[in-house]
Coordinates of C-alpha atoms in Angstrom, one line a residue:
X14 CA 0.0 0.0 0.0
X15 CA 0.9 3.4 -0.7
X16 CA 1.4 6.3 1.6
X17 CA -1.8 8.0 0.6
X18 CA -3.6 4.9 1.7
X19 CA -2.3 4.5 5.1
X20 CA -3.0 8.1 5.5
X21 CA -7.0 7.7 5.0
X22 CA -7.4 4.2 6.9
X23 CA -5.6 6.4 9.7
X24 CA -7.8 9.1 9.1
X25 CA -11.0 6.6 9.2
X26 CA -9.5 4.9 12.6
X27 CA -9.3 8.4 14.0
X28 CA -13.1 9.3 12.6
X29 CA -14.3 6.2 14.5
X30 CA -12.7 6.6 17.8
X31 CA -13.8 10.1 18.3
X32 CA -17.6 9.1 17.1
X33 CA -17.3 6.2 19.4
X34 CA -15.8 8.5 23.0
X35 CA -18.9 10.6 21.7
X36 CA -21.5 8.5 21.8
X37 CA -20.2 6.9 25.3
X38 CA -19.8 10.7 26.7
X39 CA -23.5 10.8 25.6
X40 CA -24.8 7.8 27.2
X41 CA -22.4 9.0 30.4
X42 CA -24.2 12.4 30.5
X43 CA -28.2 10.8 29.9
X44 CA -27.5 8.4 33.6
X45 CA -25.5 11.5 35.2
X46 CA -29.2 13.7 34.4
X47 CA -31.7 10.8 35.1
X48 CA -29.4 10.7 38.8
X49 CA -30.0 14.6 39.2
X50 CA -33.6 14.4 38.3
X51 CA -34.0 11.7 41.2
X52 CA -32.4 13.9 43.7
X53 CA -35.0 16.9 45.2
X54 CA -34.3 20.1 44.1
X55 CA -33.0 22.7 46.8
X56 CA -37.0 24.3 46.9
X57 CA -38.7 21.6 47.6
X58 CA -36.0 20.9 50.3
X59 CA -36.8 24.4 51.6
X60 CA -41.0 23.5 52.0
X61 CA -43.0 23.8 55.0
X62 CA -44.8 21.3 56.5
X63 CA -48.1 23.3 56.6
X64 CA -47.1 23.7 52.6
X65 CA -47.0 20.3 51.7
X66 CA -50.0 19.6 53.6
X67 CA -52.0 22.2 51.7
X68 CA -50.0 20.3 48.5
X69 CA -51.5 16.8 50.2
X70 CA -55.0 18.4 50.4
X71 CA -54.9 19.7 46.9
X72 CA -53.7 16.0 45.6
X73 CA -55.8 14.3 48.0
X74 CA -59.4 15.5 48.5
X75 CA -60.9 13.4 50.2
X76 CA -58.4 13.0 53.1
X77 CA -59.0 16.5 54.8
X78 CA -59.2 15.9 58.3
X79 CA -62.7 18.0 59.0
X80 CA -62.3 17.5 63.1
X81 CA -58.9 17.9 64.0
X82 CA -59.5 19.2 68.0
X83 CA -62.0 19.6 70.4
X84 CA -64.2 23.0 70.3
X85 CA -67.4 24.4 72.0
X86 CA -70.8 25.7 70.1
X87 CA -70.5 29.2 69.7
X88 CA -73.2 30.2 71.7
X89 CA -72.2 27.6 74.8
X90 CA -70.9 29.0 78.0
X91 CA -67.3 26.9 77.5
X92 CA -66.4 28.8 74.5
X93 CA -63.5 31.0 74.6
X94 CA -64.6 33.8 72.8
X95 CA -67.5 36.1 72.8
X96 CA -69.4 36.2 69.5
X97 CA -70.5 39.5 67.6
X98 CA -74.7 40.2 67.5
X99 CA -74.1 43.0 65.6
X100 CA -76.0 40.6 63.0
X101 CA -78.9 40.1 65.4
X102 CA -79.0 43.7 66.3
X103 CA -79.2 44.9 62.5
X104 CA -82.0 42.6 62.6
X105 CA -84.1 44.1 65.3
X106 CA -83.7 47.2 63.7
X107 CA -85.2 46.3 60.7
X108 CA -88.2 44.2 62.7
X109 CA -88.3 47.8 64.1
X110 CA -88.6 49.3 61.2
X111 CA -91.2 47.8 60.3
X112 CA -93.1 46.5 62.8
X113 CA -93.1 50.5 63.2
X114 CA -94.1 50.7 59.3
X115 CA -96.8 48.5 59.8
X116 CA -98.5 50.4 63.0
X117 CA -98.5 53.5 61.0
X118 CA -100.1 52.2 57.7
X119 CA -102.5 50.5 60.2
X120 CA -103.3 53.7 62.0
X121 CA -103.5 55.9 58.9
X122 CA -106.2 53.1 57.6
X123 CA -107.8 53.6 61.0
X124 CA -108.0 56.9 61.9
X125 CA -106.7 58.5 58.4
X126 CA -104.5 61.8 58.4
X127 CA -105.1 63.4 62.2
X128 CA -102.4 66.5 61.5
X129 CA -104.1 69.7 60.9
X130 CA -102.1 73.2 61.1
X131 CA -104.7 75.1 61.9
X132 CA -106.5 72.9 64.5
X133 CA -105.6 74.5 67.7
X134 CA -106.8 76.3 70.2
X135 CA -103.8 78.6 71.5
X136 CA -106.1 81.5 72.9
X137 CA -104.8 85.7 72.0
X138 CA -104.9 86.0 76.1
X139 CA -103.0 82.9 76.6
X140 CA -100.1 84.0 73.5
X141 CA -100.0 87.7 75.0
X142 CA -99.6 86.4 78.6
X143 CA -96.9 83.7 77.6
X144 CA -95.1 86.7 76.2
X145 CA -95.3 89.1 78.8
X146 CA -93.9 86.6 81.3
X147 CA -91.2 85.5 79.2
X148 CA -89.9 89.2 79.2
X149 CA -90.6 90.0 83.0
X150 CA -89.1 86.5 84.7
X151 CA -85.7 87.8 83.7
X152 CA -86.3 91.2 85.7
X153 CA -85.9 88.6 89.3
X154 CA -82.6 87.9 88.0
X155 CA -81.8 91.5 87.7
X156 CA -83.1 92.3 90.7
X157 CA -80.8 89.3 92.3
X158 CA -78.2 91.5 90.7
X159 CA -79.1 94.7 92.4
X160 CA -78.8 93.0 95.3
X161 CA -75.8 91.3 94.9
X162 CA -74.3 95.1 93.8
X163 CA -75.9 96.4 97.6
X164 CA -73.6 93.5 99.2
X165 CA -70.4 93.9 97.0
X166 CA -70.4 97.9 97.7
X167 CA -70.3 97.2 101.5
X168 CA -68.2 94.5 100.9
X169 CA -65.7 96.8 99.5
X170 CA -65.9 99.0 102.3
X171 CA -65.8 96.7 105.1
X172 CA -62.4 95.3 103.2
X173 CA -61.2 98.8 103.5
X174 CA -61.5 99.2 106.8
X175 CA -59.7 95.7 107.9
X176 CA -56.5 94.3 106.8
X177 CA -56.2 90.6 105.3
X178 CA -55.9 88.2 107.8
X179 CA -53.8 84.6 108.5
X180 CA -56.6 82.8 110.6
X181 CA -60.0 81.9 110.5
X182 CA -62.5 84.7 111.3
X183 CA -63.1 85.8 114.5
X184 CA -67.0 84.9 116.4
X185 CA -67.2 88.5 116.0
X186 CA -66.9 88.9 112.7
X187 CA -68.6 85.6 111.8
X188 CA -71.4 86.6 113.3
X189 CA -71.9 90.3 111.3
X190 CA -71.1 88.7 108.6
X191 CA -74.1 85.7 109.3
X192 CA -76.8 88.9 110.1
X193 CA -75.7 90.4 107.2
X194 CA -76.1 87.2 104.9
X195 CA -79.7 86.4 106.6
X196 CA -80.6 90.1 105.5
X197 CA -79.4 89.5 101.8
X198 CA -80.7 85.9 101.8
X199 CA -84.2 86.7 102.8
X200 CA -84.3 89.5 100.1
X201 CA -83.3 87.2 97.8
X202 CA -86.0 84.2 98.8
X203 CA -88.6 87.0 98.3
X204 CA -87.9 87.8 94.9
X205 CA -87.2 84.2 94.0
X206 CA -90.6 83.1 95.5
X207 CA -92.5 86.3 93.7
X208 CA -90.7 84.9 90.4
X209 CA -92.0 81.5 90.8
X210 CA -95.4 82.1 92.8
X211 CA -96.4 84.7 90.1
X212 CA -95.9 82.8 87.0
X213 CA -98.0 79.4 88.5
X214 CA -100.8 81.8 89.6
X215 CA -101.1 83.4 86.1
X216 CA -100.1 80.3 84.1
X217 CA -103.1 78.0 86.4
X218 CA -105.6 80.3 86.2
X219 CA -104.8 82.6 82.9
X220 CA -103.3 80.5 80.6
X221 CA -105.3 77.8 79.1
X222 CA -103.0 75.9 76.7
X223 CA -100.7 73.5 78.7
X224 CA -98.0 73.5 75.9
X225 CA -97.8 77.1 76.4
X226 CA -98.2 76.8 80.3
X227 CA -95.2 74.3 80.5
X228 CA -93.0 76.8 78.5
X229 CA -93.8 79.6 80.3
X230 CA -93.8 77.8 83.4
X231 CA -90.1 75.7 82.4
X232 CA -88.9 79.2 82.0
X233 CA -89.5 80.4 85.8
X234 CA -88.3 77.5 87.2
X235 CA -84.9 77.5 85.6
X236 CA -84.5 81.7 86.1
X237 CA -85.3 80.7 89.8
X238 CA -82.8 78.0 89.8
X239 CA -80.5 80.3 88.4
X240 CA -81.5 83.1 91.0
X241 CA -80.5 80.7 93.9
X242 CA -77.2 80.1 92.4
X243 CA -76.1 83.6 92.2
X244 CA -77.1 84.3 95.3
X245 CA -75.5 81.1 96.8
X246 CA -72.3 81.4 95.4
X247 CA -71.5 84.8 95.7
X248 CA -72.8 84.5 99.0
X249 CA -69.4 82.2 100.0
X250 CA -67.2 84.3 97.6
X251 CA -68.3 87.3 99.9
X252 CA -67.1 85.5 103.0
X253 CA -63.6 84.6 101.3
X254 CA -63.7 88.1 99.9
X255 CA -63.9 89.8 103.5
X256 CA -62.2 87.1 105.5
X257 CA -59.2 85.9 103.7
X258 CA -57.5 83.3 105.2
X259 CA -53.8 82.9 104.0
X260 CA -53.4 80.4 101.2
X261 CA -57.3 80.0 100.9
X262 CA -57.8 82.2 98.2
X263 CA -55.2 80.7 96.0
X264 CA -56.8 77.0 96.7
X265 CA -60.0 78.9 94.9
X266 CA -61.0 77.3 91.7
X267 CA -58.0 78.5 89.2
X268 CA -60.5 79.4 86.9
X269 CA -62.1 81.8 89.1
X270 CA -58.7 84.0 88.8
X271 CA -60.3 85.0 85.4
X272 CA -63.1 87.7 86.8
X273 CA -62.7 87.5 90.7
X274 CA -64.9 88.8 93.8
X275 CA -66.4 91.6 93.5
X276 CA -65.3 92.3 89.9
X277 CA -67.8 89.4 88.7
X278 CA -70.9 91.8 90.0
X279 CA -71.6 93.3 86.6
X280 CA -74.2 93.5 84.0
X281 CA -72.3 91.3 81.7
X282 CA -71.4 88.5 83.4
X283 CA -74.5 88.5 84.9
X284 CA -76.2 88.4 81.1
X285 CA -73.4 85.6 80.3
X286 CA -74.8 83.8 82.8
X287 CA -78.4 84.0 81.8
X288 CA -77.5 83.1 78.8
X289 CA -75.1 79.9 79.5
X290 CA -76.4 76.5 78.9
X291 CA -75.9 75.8 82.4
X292 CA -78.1 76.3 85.8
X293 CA -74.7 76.7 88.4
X294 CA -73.1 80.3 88.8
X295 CA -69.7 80.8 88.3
X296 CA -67.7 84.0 87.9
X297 CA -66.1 82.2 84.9
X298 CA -66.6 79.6 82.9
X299 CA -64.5 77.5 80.0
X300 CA -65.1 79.5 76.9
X301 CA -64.1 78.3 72.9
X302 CA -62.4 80.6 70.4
X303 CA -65.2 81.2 67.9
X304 CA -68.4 80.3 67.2
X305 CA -69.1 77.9 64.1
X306 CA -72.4 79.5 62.3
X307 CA -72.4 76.0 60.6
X308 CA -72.7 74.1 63.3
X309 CA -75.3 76.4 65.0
X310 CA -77.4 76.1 62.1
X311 CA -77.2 72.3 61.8
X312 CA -78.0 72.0 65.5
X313 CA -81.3 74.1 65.1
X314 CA -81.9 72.3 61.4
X315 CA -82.3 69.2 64.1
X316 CA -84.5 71.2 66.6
X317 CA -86.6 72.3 64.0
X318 CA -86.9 68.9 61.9
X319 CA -87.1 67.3 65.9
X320 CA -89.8 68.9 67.1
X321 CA -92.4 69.1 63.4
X322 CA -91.7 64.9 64.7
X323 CA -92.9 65.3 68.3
X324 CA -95.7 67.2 67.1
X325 CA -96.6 64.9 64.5
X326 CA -96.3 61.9 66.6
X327 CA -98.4 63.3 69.3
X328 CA -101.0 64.6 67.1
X329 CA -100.9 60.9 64.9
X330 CA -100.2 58.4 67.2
X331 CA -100.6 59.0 70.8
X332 CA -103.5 60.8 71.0
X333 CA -105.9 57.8 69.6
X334 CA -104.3 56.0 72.0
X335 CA -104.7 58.3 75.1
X336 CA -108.1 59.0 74.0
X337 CA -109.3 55.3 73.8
X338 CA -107.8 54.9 77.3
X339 CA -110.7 57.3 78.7
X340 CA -113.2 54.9 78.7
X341 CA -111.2 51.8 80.2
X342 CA -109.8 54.5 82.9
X343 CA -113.2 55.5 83.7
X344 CA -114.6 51.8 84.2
X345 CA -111.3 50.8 85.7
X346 CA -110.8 47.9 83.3
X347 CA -107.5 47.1 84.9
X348 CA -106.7 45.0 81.5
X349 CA -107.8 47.0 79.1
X350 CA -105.6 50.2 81.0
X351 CA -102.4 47.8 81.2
X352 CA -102.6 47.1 77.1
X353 CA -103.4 50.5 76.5
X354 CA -100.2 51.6 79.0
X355 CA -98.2 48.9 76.9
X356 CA -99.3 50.6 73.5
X357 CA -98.7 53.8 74.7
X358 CA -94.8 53.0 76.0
X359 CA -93.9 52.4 72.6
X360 CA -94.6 56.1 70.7
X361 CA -94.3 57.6 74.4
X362 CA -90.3 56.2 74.6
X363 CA -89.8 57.3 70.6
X364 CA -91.3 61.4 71.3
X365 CA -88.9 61.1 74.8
X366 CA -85.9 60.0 72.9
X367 CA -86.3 62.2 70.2
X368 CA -87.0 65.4 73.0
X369 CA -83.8 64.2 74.6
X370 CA -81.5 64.8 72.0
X371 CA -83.6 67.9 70.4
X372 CA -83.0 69.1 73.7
X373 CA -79.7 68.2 75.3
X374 CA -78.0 67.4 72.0
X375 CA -79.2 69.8 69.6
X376 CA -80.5 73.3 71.5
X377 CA -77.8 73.1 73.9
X378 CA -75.1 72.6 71.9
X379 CA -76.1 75.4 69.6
X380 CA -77.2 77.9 72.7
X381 CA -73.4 76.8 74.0
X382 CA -71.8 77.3 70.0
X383 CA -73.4 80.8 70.5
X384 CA -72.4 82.1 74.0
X385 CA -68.8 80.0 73.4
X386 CA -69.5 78.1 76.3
X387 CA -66.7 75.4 76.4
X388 CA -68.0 72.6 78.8
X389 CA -70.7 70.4 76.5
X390 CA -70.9 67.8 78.7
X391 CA -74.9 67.8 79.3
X392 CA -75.1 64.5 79.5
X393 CA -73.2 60.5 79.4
X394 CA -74.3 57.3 78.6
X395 CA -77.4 57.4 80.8
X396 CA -79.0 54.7 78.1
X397 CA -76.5 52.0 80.0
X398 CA -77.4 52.9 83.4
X399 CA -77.1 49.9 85.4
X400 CA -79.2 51.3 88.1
X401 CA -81.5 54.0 89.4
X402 CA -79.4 56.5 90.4
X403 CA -76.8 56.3 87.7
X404 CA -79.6 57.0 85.2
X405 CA -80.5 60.3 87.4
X406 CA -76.7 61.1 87.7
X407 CA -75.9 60.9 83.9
X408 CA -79.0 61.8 81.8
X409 CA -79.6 65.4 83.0
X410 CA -76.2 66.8 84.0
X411 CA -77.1 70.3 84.3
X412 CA -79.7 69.5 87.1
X413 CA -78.0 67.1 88.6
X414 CA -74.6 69.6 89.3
X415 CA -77.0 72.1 90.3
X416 CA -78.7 69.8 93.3
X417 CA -75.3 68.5 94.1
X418 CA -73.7 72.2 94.7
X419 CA -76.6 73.6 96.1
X420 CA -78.6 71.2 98.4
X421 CA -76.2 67.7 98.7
X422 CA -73.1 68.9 99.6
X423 CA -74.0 71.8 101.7
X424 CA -76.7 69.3 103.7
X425 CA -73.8 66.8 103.9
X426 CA -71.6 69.9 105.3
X427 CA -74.2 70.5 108.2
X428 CA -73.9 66.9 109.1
X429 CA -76.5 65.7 107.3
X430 CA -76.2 61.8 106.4
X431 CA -75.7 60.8 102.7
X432 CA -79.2 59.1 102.4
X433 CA -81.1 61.9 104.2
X434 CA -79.8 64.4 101.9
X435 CA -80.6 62.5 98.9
X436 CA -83.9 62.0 100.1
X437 CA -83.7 65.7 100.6
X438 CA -82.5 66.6 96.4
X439 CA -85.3 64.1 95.3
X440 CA -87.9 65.8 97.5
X441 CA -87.2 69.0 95.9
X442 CA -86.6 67.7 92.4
X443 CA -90.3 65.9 93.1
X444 CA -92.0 68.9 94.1
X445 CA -90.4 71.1 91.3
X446 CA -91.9 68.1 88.7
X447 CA -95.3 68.5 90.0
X448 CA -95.0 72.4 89.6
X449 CA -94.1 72.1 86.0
X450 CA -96.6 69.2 84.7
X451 CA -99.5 70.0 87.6
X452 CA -99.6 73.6 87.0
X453 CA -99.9 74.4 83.0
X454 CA -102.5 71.2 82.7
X455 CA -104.3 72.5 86.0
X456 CA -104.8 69.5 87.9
X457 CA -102.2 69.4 90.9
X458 CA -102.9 65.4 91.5
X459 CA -99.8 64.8 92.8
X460 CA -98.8 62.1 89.9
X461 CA -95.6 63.6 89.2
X462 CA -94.2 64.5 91.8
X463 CA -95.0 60.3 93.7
X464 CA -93.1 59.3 90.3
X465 CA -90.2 61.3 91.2
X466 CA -89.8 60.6 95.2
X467 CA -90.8 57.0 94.2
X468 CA -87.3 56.6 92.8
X469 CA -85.8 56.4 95.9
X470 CA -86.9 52.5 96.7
X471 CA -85.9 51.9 93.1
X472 CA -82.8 53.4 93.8
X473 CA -82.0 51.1 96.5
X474 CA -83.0 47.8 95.1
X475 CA -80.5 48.2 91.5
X476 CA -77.7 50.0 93.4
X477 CA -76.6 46.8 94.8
X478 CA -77.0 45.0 91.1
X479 CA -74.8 47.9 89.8
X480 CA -72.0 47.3 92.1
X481 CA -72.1 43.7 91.2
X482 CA -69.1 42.3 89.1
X483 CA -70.6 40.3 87.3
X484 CA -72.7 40.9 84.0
X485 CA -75.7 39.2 85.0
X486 CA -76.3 42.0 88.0
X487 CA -75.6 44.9 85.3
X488 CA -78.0 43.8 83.0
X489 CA -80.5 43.3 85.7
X490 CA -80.4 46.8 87.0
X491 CA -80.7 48.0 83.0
X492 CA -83.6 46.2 82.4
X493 CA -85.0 47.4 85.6
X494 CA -83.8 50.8 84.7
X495 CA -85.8 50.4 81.2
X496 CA -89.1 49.0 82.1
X497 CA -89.9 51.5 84.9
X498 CA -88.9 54.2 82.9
X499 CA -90.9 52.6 79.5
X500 CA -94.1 51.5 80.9
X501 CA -94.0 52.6 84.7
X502 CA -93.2 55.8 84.4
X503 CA -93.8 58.3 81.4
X504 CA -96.8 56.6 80.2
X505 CA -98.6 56.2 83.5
X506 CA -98.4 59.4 84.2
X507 CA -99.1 60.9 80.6
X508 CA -101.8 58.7 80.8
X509 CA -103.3 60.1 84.2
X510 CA -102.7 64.0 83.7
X511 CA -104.3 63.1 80.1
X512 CA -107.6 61.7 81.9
X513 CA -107.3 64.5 84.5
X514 CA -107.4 67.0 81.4
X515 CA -110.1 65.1 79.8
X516 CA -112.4 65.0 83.1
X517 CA -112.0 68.9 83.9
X518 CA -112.0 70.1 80.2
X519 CA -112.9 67.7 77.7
X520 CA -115.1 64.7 76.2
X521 CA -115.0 63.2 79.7
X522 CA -116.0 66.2 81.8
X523 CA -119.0 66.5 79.3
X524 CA -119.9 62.7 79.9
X525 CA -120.1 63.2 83.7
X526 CA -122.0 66.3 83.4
X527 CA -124.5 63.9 80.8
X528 CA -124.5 61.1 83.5
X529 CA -125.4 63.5 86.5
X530 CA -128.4 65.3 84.1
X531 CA -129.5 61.7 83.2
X532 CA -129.7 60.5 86.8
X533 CA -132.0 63.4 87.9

């Protein structure tokens, strides 16, 4: 063979070799990849457990192990965790609703529309008189601030005349100062009593409309709370005024610093103070920046829209029902007057609820917006009174810091005990009730004022439930707290001044005069 043959069966050897490595390099490489695949990749090393469980579930359906540990009912006393109603309660609003509905579609069917504008029987003489007293109560205060002027001038001059002392005052000086005070105080209690003994006597015998009576009558009551209050308070600032103790007049209220005694005897502050949404005297009070015309007119958009409600619930809905109780009242039909008491509680809570916040909400906080009186708080949570007294204590704030200042703490000063002074406050408070219902619907039957100083026994069988710790106790006293003040109270006695009206004025007056012409 020649050399050019060799060369290519060389060349061929070589050509075979090299296919032959590369085919066993590939076969090499297709076991070394089939090992890697085997092996598990550096993610699924990294996997939770709770992840391959979910990747278990999802591959295995019908392996999900539904009861995996022991748990309670929701509702059952040994669960853990209190359950939201907030579903339950969005359902008795709607039942609500329109249970609500219904009664009024069934009482428009009934009795059709009852509201008429022009269907009352507000007398010239009892418009004029309303008027005249609302602009002549207002002279007692000033005349409570003539007075209070008299005492501050000789106040002045007696502090002239003595030099500030480091004790207590002498018995000398005490008593002056006591003669003095009994002077002023019966001045005062005589134009007080002329401000509230003159507006009953016209407003019981002069003015026939009760709605107008109440307001005139609401009016004279509060100027003569107020009245009492001036005179009260600048009574003690008098005595720290002419016998200054060291130290005592700088443990005064530090608001007080802002207008002190005597410079608080003026015209203005006395105005202020017949303006402020608030029955206690002080020299001065808490007061905002500006006042938010907004606001103000939002709060009397709700007095306004408030009240047309009141007036057409009365008018709609409880007056059918007051007026079908006459009969059963008259024949004392105990059953028939405890349903009609029942139906009554329902519109009877509504108009309350909705006076309470046109009231304390809406009136007061825009007569506050206006003066720029700074302390709102006219009321708390009173709805979640777990008794009684914390109903009384949190629903009408105003009158309850007035009876507190004024008549508690001073009676609990002169040794009084705790329970005779409140027996005391509620005494008062229940005569002042029967003044303002008795005297505009003329019949003084004493209604009122047994539903007020009847509180006191209910007082004392929820105060122990409120103190309870434990939430069976609470709610107790709530409910308690709701059902006499639903169907005990407001309704009952709406219900009896209404028949007492009715027998001295109306349909039931005339039926009695019938009866006794019949019988002779």
């Amino acid at each position: 063979m020649n050399t050019a043959t060799v060369t290519s069966l060389e060349s061929s050897s070589t050509t075979a070799s090299s296919s032959l490595r590369n085919k066993h390099n590939g076969n090499s490489n297709g076991t070394s990849n089939l090992k890697t695949a085997a092996k598990p990749t550096t993610s699924e090393n990294n996997r939770t457990t709770e992840e391959l469980r979910r990747a278990i579930q999802k591959k295995y359906r019908h392996v999900a192990a539904v009861h995996s540990k022991s748990r309670p009912s929701t509702l059952s006393h040994d669960s853990n965790t209190a359950p939201s109603f907030i579903g339950f309660r969005n359902l008795m609003v709607i039942v609500l609703i329109v249970g609500n509905l219904r009664l009024m579609m069934e009482n428009i069917q009934k009795y059709g529309v009852l509201i008429c504008v022009r269907c009352h029987d507000f007398r010239r003489q009892d418009l004029a008189l309303g008027l005249g007293l609302y602009l002549l109560i207002p002279c007692h205060l000033f005349a409570a601030y003539l007075i209070e002027l008299a005492a501050a001038q000789q106040a002045r001059g007696l502090r002239a005349k003595s030099k500030d002392g480091a004790a207590s005052p002498t018995e000398d000086q005490r008593s002056r100062f006591n003669s003095t005070w009994k002077i002023i105080a019966w001045i005062h209690a005589v134009n007080i009593t002329l401000a509230l003994a003159v507006t009953s006597y016209v407003v019981y015998f002069h003015i026939h409309h009760p709605l107008i009576g109440t307001l005139t009558e609401l009016h004279a009551i509060i100027v003569w709370l107020k009245t009492a209050s001036y005179a009260f308070t600048n009574r003690d600032l008098r005595h720290a005024y002419l016998h200054p103790v060291k130290g005592e007049l700088a443990a005064m209220p530090e608001i007080y610093q802002q207008c002190p005694y005597p410079q608080n005897i003026s015209m203005h502050n006395l105005a202020y103070f017949w303006w402020a949404p608030t029955l206690v005297y002080q020299p001065a009070y808490p007061r905002t920046d500006k006042i938010r015309w907004v606001f103000v007119g939002k709060r009397m958009a709700e007095v306004f829209g408030l009240g047309v409600f009141i007036w057409f619930a009365s008018a709609q809905y409880a007056t059918p029902v007051l007026i079908n109780s006459l009969d059963k009242i008259a024949s004392l039909d105990v059953p028939k007057i405890l349903e009609r008491l029942m139906k009554l509680s329902t519109i009877s809570l509504v108009i309350w609820l909705a006076g309470f916040f046109a009231l304390f909400q809406s009136f007061l906080n825009a007569l506050a917006e206006v003066t720029r009186f700074g302390d709102r708080c006219f009321y708390e949570d009173w709805w979640n009174s777990e008794s009684l007294g914390a109903y009384w204590r949190l629903w009408n704030k105003p009158v309850y810091q007035y009876f507190k200042r004024h008549v508690y703490s001073p009676l609990i000063g002169r040794g009084w005990s705790p329970k005779a002074a409140q027996l005391a406050v509620f005494f008062a408070s229940a005569v002042l009730h029967e003044v303002l219902v008795g005297i505009p619907t003329h019949n003084i039957i004493g209604v009122a004022f047994a539903g007020m100083f009847l509180q006191l026994p209910l007082i004392a069988i929820t105060t122990p439930l409120e103190k309870m710790q434990t939430p069976t106790g609470r709610m107790l006293g709530n409910c308690i707290f709701w059902v006499s003040f639903t169907i005990l109270g407001q309704p009952f006695a709406a219900l009896m001044y209404f028949y007492a009206w009715q027998a001295k004025y109306g349909s039931v007056s005339r039926q009695m005069a019938w009866n006794s012409v019949a019988s002779s």
